[in-house]
Coordinates of C-alpha atoms and ligand atoms in Angstrom, one line a residue:
Chain A
M526 CA -103.2 -23.9 28.3
S527 CA -100.2 -23.5 30.7
S528 CA -102.7 -23.6 33.5
S529 CA -103.6 -27.1 33.0
L530 CA -102.2 -29.9 35.2
V531 CA -101.7 -32.2 32.0
W532 CA -99.6 -29.4 30.5
Y533 CA -97.3 -29.2 33.5
L534 CA -97.0 -33.0 33.7
R535 CA -96.0 -33.1 30.0
E536 CA -93.5 -30.2 30.5
F537 CA -91.8 -31.8 33.3
A538 CA -91.6 -35.3 31.9
R539 CA -89.3 -34.1 28.9
V540 CA -86.0 -35.5 28.8
E541 CA -84.4 -31.9 28.1
W542 CA -86.1 -30.6 31.3
I543 CA -85.0 -33.5 33.5
K544 CA -81.6 -33.3 32.3
K545 CA -81.3 -29.5 32.9
F546 CA -82.8 -30.0 36.4
L547 CA -80.3 -32.6 37.2
F548 CA -77.2 -31.7 35.6
A549 CA -77.2 -28.0 34.8
K550 CA -74.1 -26.1 35.2
T551 CA -73.3 -22.4 34.6
A552 CA -70.8 -22.2 31.8
P553 CA -67.1 -22.4 32.9
L554 CA -66.2 -18.6 33.5
V555 CA -63.4 -17.6 31.4
T556 CA -61.5 -14.4 32.5
P557 CA -62.3 -11.6 29.8
T558 CA -59.3 -10.3 27.9
H559 CA -59.7 -6.7 29.4
F560 CA -59.2 -8.0 32.9
R561 CA -55.8 -6.7 34.3
G562 CA -53.7 -9.9 34.8
F563 CA -50.1 -10.1 36.0
P564 CA -48.2 -7.7 33.7
E565 CA -46.5 -9.4 30.9
P566 CA -43.7 -8.3 28.5
T567 CA -44.6 -7.2 25.3
G568 CA -41.1 -7.8 23.7
K569 CA -40.1 -4.1 23.5
T570 CA -36.6 -3.3 24.8
C571 CA -36.1 -2.3 28.5
T572 CA -33.8 0.5 28.9
H573 CA -33.4 0.0 32.8
A574 CA -35.1 3.3 33.7
L575 CA -36.6 1.4 36.7
F576 CA -39.8 3.2 36.7
C577 CA -41.7 0.3 36.9
M578 CA -40.0 -0.4 40.4
M579 CA -40.3 3.1 41.6
A580 CA -44.1 3.1 40.9
C581 CA -45.1 -0.2 42.3
P582 CA -46.8 0.0 45.5
A583 CA -46.4 -3.7 46.7
P584 CA -43.0 -4.6 48.4
G585 CA -41.1 -7.1 46.4
A586 CA -43.3 -7.3 43.4
I587 CA -41.1 -6.2 40.6
E588 CA -37.6 -6.6 39.9
V589 CA -35.6 -5.8 36.7
V590 CA -33.1 -8.4 36.1
H591 CA -30.4 -9.5 33.6
A592 CA -31.7 -11.1 30.5
G593 CA -29.0 -12.0 28.1
D594 CA -27.5 -8.6 27.1
G595 CA -30.2 -6.6 28.3
W596 CA -32.8 -6.2 31.1
I597 CA -36.2 -7.6 31.7
P598 CA -38.9 -6.7 34.4
K599 CA -39.8 -9.8 36.6
I600 CA -43.0 -9.9 38.2
H601 CA -43.3 -11.8 41.5
K602 CA -46.7 -13.6 42.0
G603 CA -47.7 -13.5 45.4
H604 CA -46.5 -10.0 45.9
C605 CA -48.0 -8.2 42.9
I606 CA -51.5 -6.8 43.3
R607 CA -52.1 -6.4 39.7
C608 CA -52.5 -2.7 40.0
G609 CA -51.0 -2.0 36.5
L610 CA -48.9 0.9 37.8
C611 CA -45.7 -0.4 36.4
V612 CA -47.4 -0.9 32.9
E613 CA -48.3 2.7 32.9
A614 CA -45.2 4.3 34.4
C615 CA -42.8 2.4 31.7
P616 CA -41.6 5.1 29.1
N617 CA -40.9 2.2 26.6
G618 CA -44.0 0.1 26.8
V619 CA -42.3 -2.9 27.8
L620 CA -45.1 -4.4 29.8
K621 CA -48.8 -5.0 29.1
S622 CA -51.8 -6.0 31.2
G623 CA -55.4 -6.2 30.2
R624 CA -56.2 -3.1 28.0
I625 CA -54.3 -0.7 30.0
R626 CA -51.9 0.3 27.1
E627 CA -54.8 0.6 24.7
T628 CA -56.7 2.9 27.0
M629 CA -53.6 5.1 27.5
E630 CA -53.2 5.5 23.8
R631 CA -56.8 6.1 23.3
E632 CA -57.1 8.9 26.0
G633 CA -53.6 10.2 25.6
T634 CA -52.6 9.6 29.3
S635 CA -49.2 9.0 30.7
L636 CA -47.4 8.7 34.1
L637 CA -44.4 10.7 34.1
F638 CA -41.5 10.7 36.8
S639 CA -39.4 13.7 37.7
F640 CA -36.8 13.9 40.5
R641 CA -35.9 16.7 42.8
I642 CA -32.7 17.0 45.0
A643 CA -32.9 18.6 48.2
I644 CA -29.8 19.1 50.2
D645 CA -29.8 20.2 53.9
T646 CA -27.0 22.8 54.0
E647 CA -27.0 22.6 57.8
L648 CA -26.1 18.8 57.5
C649 CA -24.0 18.9 54.5
T650 CA -20.3 19.1 55.2
G651 CA -19.2 19.5 51.5
C652 CA -17.4 16.2 51.6
G653 CA -18.5 15.4 47.8
N654 CA -19.3 12.0 48.6
C655 CA -22.6 12.3 46.6
C656 CA -21.0 13.9 43.6
T657 CA -18.5 10.9 43.1
A658 CA -21.0 8.4 43.7
C659 CA -23.7 9.6 41.3
P660 CA -23.6 7.4 38.1
V661 CA -24.6 10.2 35.9
N662 CA -22.0 12.4 37.1
K663 CA -19.5 9.6 36.4
Q664 CA -20.7 9.5 32.9
A665 CA -20.6 13.2 32.4
D666 CA -17.0 13.8 34.0
A667 CA -15.0 10.8 34.4
Q668 CA -12.3 12.5 35.8
M669 CA -14.2 13.7 39.0
G670 CA -12.2 12.6 41.9
A671 CA -12.8 12.4 45.6
G672 CA -14.0 15.8 46.9
G673 CA -16.6 16.1 44.1
H674 CA -14.7 19.1 42.4
S675 CA -15.3 19.4 38.6
S676 CA -14.7 21.9 35.7
N677 CA -17.3 20.0 33.9
D678 CA -20.7 22.1 33.5
D679 CA -22.7 18.8 32.5
V680 CA -22.6 17.3 35.9
I681 CA -25.7 17.1 38.1
M682 CA -23.9 18.5 41.3
R683 CA -20.4 19.4 42.4
V684 CA -18.7 21.0 45.2
Q685 CA -17.8 24.6 44.6
E686 CA -15.6 26.4 47.4
G687 CA -16.5 23.9 50.0
D688 CA -20.4 24.1 49.2
I689 CA -22.4 21.5 47.1
V690 CA -24.1 23.1 44.2
V691 CA -26.8 21.4 42.1
I692 CA -26.5 22.4 38.4
H693 CA -28.7 20.0 36.4
E694 CA -31.4 18.6 38.5
D695 CA -33.3 17.5 35.5
K696 CA -30.5 14.8 34.7
C697 CA -31.1 13.0 37.8
T698 CA -32.3 9.4 37.3
G699 CA -33.9 9.0 40.8
C700 CA -31.4 6.1 41.6
K701 CA -30.7 7.5 45.1
T702 CA -27.2 6.1 45.3
C703 CA -26.2 9.6 46.6
E704 CA -28.6 9.2 49.5
V705 CA -26.9 5.9 50.4
S706 CA -23.4 7.4 50.1
C707 CA -23.9 10.4 52.3
P708 CA -22.3 10.0 55.7
N709 CA -24.9 12.7 57.2
G710 CA -28.2 12.1 55.5
A711 CA -28.1 15.5 54.2
I712 CA -29.1 14.7 50.5
R713 CA -32.6 13.5 49.8
I714 CA -34.2 12.6 46.6
A715 CA -37.8 13.1 45.8
R716 CA -39.5 10.9 43.3
I717 CA -42.4 12.6 41.9
L718 CA -44.9 10.6 39.9
E719 CA -47.5 12.9 37.9
G720 CA -50.3 11.9 35.7
Y721 CA -50.8 13.7 32.3
Q722 CA -53.4 13.7 29.9
Q723 CA -53.2 15.3 26.4
P724 CA -56.2 17.3 25.4
V725 CA -58.6 15.2 23.3
Q726 CA -59.3 16.4 19.8
E727 CA -62.8 17.7 19.2
G728 CA -65.2 15.1 17.8
F729 CA -63.4 12.1 19.5
Chain B
M1323 CA -59.1 -50.0 43.2
N1324 CA -61.7 -51.7 45.3
I1325 CA -65.4 -50.6 45.0
L1326 CA -65.5 -49.1 48.3
Q1327 CA -62.7 -46.6 47.4
W1328 CA -64.5 -46.0 43.9
I1329 CA -67.6 -44.9 45.8
K1330 CA -65.8 -42.9 48.2
N1331 CA -64.0 -40.9 45.5
K1332 CA -67.3 -40.3 43.6
V1333 CA -68.8 -39.2 46.7
R1334 CA -66.1 -36.9 48.0
S1335 CA -65.7 -35.3 44.4
R1336 CA -69.2 -33.9 44.9
S1337 CA -69.1 -32.9 48.6
I1338 CA -66.4 -30.7 49.5
H1339 CA -66.8 -28.9 52.6
V1340 CA -65.1 -25.7 53.2
A1341 CA -64.2 -23.6 56.2
Y1342 CA -62.5 -20.3 55.8
V1343 CA -60.4 -18.4 58.6
D1344 CA -59.2 -14.8 58.3
V1345 CA -55.9 -14.6 60.1
G1346 CA -55.6 -10.7 59.7
S1347 CA -56.2 -9.3 56.4
C1348 CA -58.0 -6.3 54.8
N1349 CA -61.2 -8.3 54.2
G1350 CA -60.7 -8.0 50.4
C1351 CA -60.2 -11.9 50.0
D1352 CA -63.0 -12.8 52.3
I1353 CA -65.3 -10.5 50.0
E1354 CA -64.2 -12.8 46.7
V1355 CA -64.7 -16.1 48.9
L1356 CA -68.3 -14.8 49.4
A1357 CA -68.5 -14.0 45.7
C1358 CA -68.0 -17.5 45.0
L1359 CA -71.5 -18.4 46.8
A1360 CA -73.2 -15.9 44.4
P1361 CA -75.3 -17.2 41.4
R1362 CA -72.7 -16.0 38.9
Y1363 CA -70.1 -18.3 40.4
D1364 CA -72.3 -20.7 42.3
I1365 CA -69.6 -22.8 44.0
E1366 CA -72.3 -25.4 45.2
Q1367 CA -72.9 -26.6 41.6
Y1368 CA -69.6 -28.2 41.8
G1369 CA -70.3 -30.0 45.2
I1370 CA -68.5 -27.4 47.3
F1371 CA -70.2 -26.1 50.4
V1372 CA -69.2 -23.5 52.8
H1373 CA -69.9 -24.4 56.4
N1374 CA -67.3 -22.6 58.5
N1375 CA -67.0 -25.5 61.0
P1376 CA -63.5 -27.1 61.1
R1377 CA -65.2 -30.3 62.2
E1378 CA -67.0 -30.7 59.1
A1379 CA -64.7 -29.3 56.7
D1380 CA -62.2 -30.9 54.3
V1381 CA -60.8 -27.7 53.0
L1382 CA -59.5 -24.8 55.1
L1383 CA -59.3 -21.5 53.3
V1384 CA -56.5 -19.4 55.1
I1385 CA -56.9 -15.4 54.3
G1386 CA -54.6 -13.0 55.8
A1387 CA -51.2 -12.1 56.8
Y1388 CA -51.1 -14.1 60.1
T1389 CA -51.2 -11.5 63.0
P1390 CA -49.7 -12.5 66.3
G1391 CA -53.3 -13.2 67.8
W1392 CA -53.2 -16.2 65.7
E1393 CA -50.3 -17.9 67.1
E1394 CA -51.5 -21.5 68.1
K1395 CA -55.0 -20.7 67.3
L1396 CA -54.6 -21.4 63.5
A1397 CA -52.8 -24.7 64.3
M1398 CA -55.8 -25.6 66.7
V1399 CA -58.2 -25.0 63.9
W1400 CA -56.0 -27.0 61.4
D1401 CA -55.9 -29.8 63.9
K1402 CA -59.8 -30.0 64.5
I1403 CA -60.2 -30.6 60.8
P1404 CA -60.7 -34.6 60.2
S1405 CA -58.4 -36.4 57.6
P1406 CA -58.6 -36.2 54.6
K1407 CA -58.0 -32.5 54.7
A1408 CA -56.3 -29.7 52.6
A1409 CA -55.5 -26.0 53.4
I1410 CA -55.3 -23.6 50.6
T1411 CA -54.2 -19.9 51.1
I1412 CA -56.2 -17.1 49.5
G1413 CA -54.4 -14.0 48.2
N1414 CA -51.1 -12.5 48.5
C1415 CA -51.2 -12.0 52.2
P1416 CA -50.6 -15.4 53.3
I1417 CA -47.9 -15.8 50.8
S1418 CA -45.8 -12.6 51.3
G1419 CA -48.0 -10.5 53.8
C1420 CA -48.8 -8.2 50.8
L1421 CA -49.0 -4.4 51.5
F1422 CA -48.6 -5.2 55.1
D1423 CA -45.3 -6.9 55.3
R1424 CA -43.5 -3.7 56.1
K1425 CA -40.8 -2.4 58.5
G1426 CA -42.6 -2.2 62.0
S1427 CA -45.7 -4.3 61.2
F1428 CA -46.5 -7.3 63.4
V1429 CA -47.5 -9.8 60.7
D1430 CA -45.6 -12.9 60.0
P1431 CA -46.1 -14.4 56.7
P1432 CA -46.0 -16.7 55.0
V1433 CA -48.7 -19.2 56.4
K1434 CA -46.9 -21.9 55.2
K1435 CA -44.5 -21.7 58.2
H1436 CA -47.4 -22.5 60.6
I1437 CA -49.6 -25.2 58.9
P1438 CA -48.9 -27.3 55.8
I1439 CA -50.5 -25.7 52.6
A1440 CA -51.6 -27.7 49.7
A1441 CA -52.1 -24.8 47.2
E1442 CA -51.8 -21.0 46.9
V1443 CA -53.8 -18.6 45.1
P1444 CA -51.8 -15.3 44.2
G1445 CA -53.7 -11.9 43.5
C1446 CA -54.8 -9.1 45.7
P1447 CA -57.6 -10.2 45.8
P1448 CA -57.7 -13.3 43.5
R1449 CA -60.7 -13.5 41.3
P1450 CA -63.5 -16.0 42.4
T1451 CA -62.6 -18.0 39.4
E1452 CA -59.2 -18.6 40.5
I1453 CA -60.4 -19.6 44.0
L1454 CA -62.8 -22.0 42.5
Q1455 CA -60.1 -23.4 40.3
A1456 CA -57.7 -23.9 43.4
I1457 CA -60.2 -25.8 45.3
L1458 CA -61.2 -28.2 42.4
S1459 CA -57.5 -28.9 41.7
V1460 CA -57.0 -29.7 45.4
R1461 CA -60.1 -32.0 45.4
D1462 CA -58.5 -33.9 42.5
T1463 CA -55.2 -34.4 43.8
V1464 CA -55.7 -34.6 47.7
F1465 CA -58.9 -36.4 48.1
S1466 CA -59.2 -39.0 45.4
D1467 CA -57.7 -42.6 46.4
W1468 CA -56.8 -41.0 49.8
E1469 CA -57.3 -44.5 51.7
E1470 CA -55.2 -46.2 49.2
E1471 CA -52.4 -43.7 49.5
H1472 CA -52.5 -43.6 53.5
P1473 CA -53.1 -47.2 54.4
Ligands
LIG1038 S1 -49.0 -4.4 38.6 FE1 -48.8 -3.2 40.5 S2 -48.1 -4.6 42.0 FE2 -47.7 -5.5 40.3 S3 -45.8 -5.2 39.8 FE3 -47.0 -3.8 38.5 S4 -46.8 -1.8 39.9 FE4 -46.1 -3.6 41.2
LIG1039 S1 -30.5 10.1 42.6 FE1 -29.1 9.0 41.4 S2 -28.7 10.2 39.6 FE2 -29.8 11.6 41.0 S3 -28.3 12.7 41.9 FE3 -28.4 11.0 43.4 S4 -27.0 9.5 42.5 FE4 -27.2 11.0 40.9
LIG1040 S1 -54.3 -10.3 49.5 FE1 -54.8 -8.1 49.0 S2 -57.2 -8.2 49.1 FE2 -56.5 -10.0 49.9 S3 -56.5 -9.7 52.0 FE3 -54.5 -9.3 51.4 S4 -54.5 -7.2 51.1 FE4 -56.4 -7.8 51.1

């Protein structure tokens, strides 16, 4: 039947067909919820670890700012590339974007920061500026004076007999305050970002 | 509103001609602009046509972080477009320089400094739907009643 001319004429004369021919539009496209958008706060408490800022590859995209008593990460549109690294690097789950958090939970993945302190003994004069500048040292030993001497074993580093000694590298928070305060550029902090995955159970 | 203006509004809302210019980018945003032409997004169903000729254009899409080679040239392209016209920046690059705006690089963002910009679409790259939405919103705000607002 569809080979006859009359059939074609009838087919094309239908109101439905003419409407479609003249006014058809593809449905307005909605962004699927699993697409990564600009990261949004989940409402969990930010502890100011600043791992989001350290992980972010785009200059000026994320800033942790004061919000009332606490802190909150602020995303700058026009800088953020929606990579989602800040969402993954946050140890407290403060940010969310698409289904990144769900995927991390399901697959047991995480991004972990660790910090290494490297001191060039050739350049270091043992002035102790880094020891007194370090905020973690300040908390461990409030009495530490200029010169960086300390009898407290909880500090990250201290000056012993004119030489700098690193005791607790693991306590370093990667803030790099010491780098800025060193007059000789002798101390360098390496921020190391590693991806981990928990072994998935059988039958998963 | 007189009848002539009404006709102009009607015609203009179905006939937006677009030229795009890349002032130094990674090409990611160019690909997304091209994706708007594909059947999935089908930019022409909204009456938007891509010509890439500034003399015919109503909307100029600016992509990229503005490299020194574009000094004066971009303004030249902008001047060639007959009024009413609007420029839209696509992506992070024209807003902030995105990943290229680092110490020692030669880019000079934002593009806002160099030509007047009507809308910015952030994202690296922005989605075709976001580009479409920006063009449609500019169409409604810039082009309708243009003669009445600029006698
Ligand atoms: S999504 Fe990526 S670019 Fe955006 S703020 Fe987070 S880490 Fe930075
Ligand atoms: S990076 Fe910060 S926490 Fe780590 S040693 Fe330097 S000052 Fe202390
Ligand atoms: S915004 Fe991102 S995708 Fe677009 S041109 Fe710049 S770097 Fe490339």
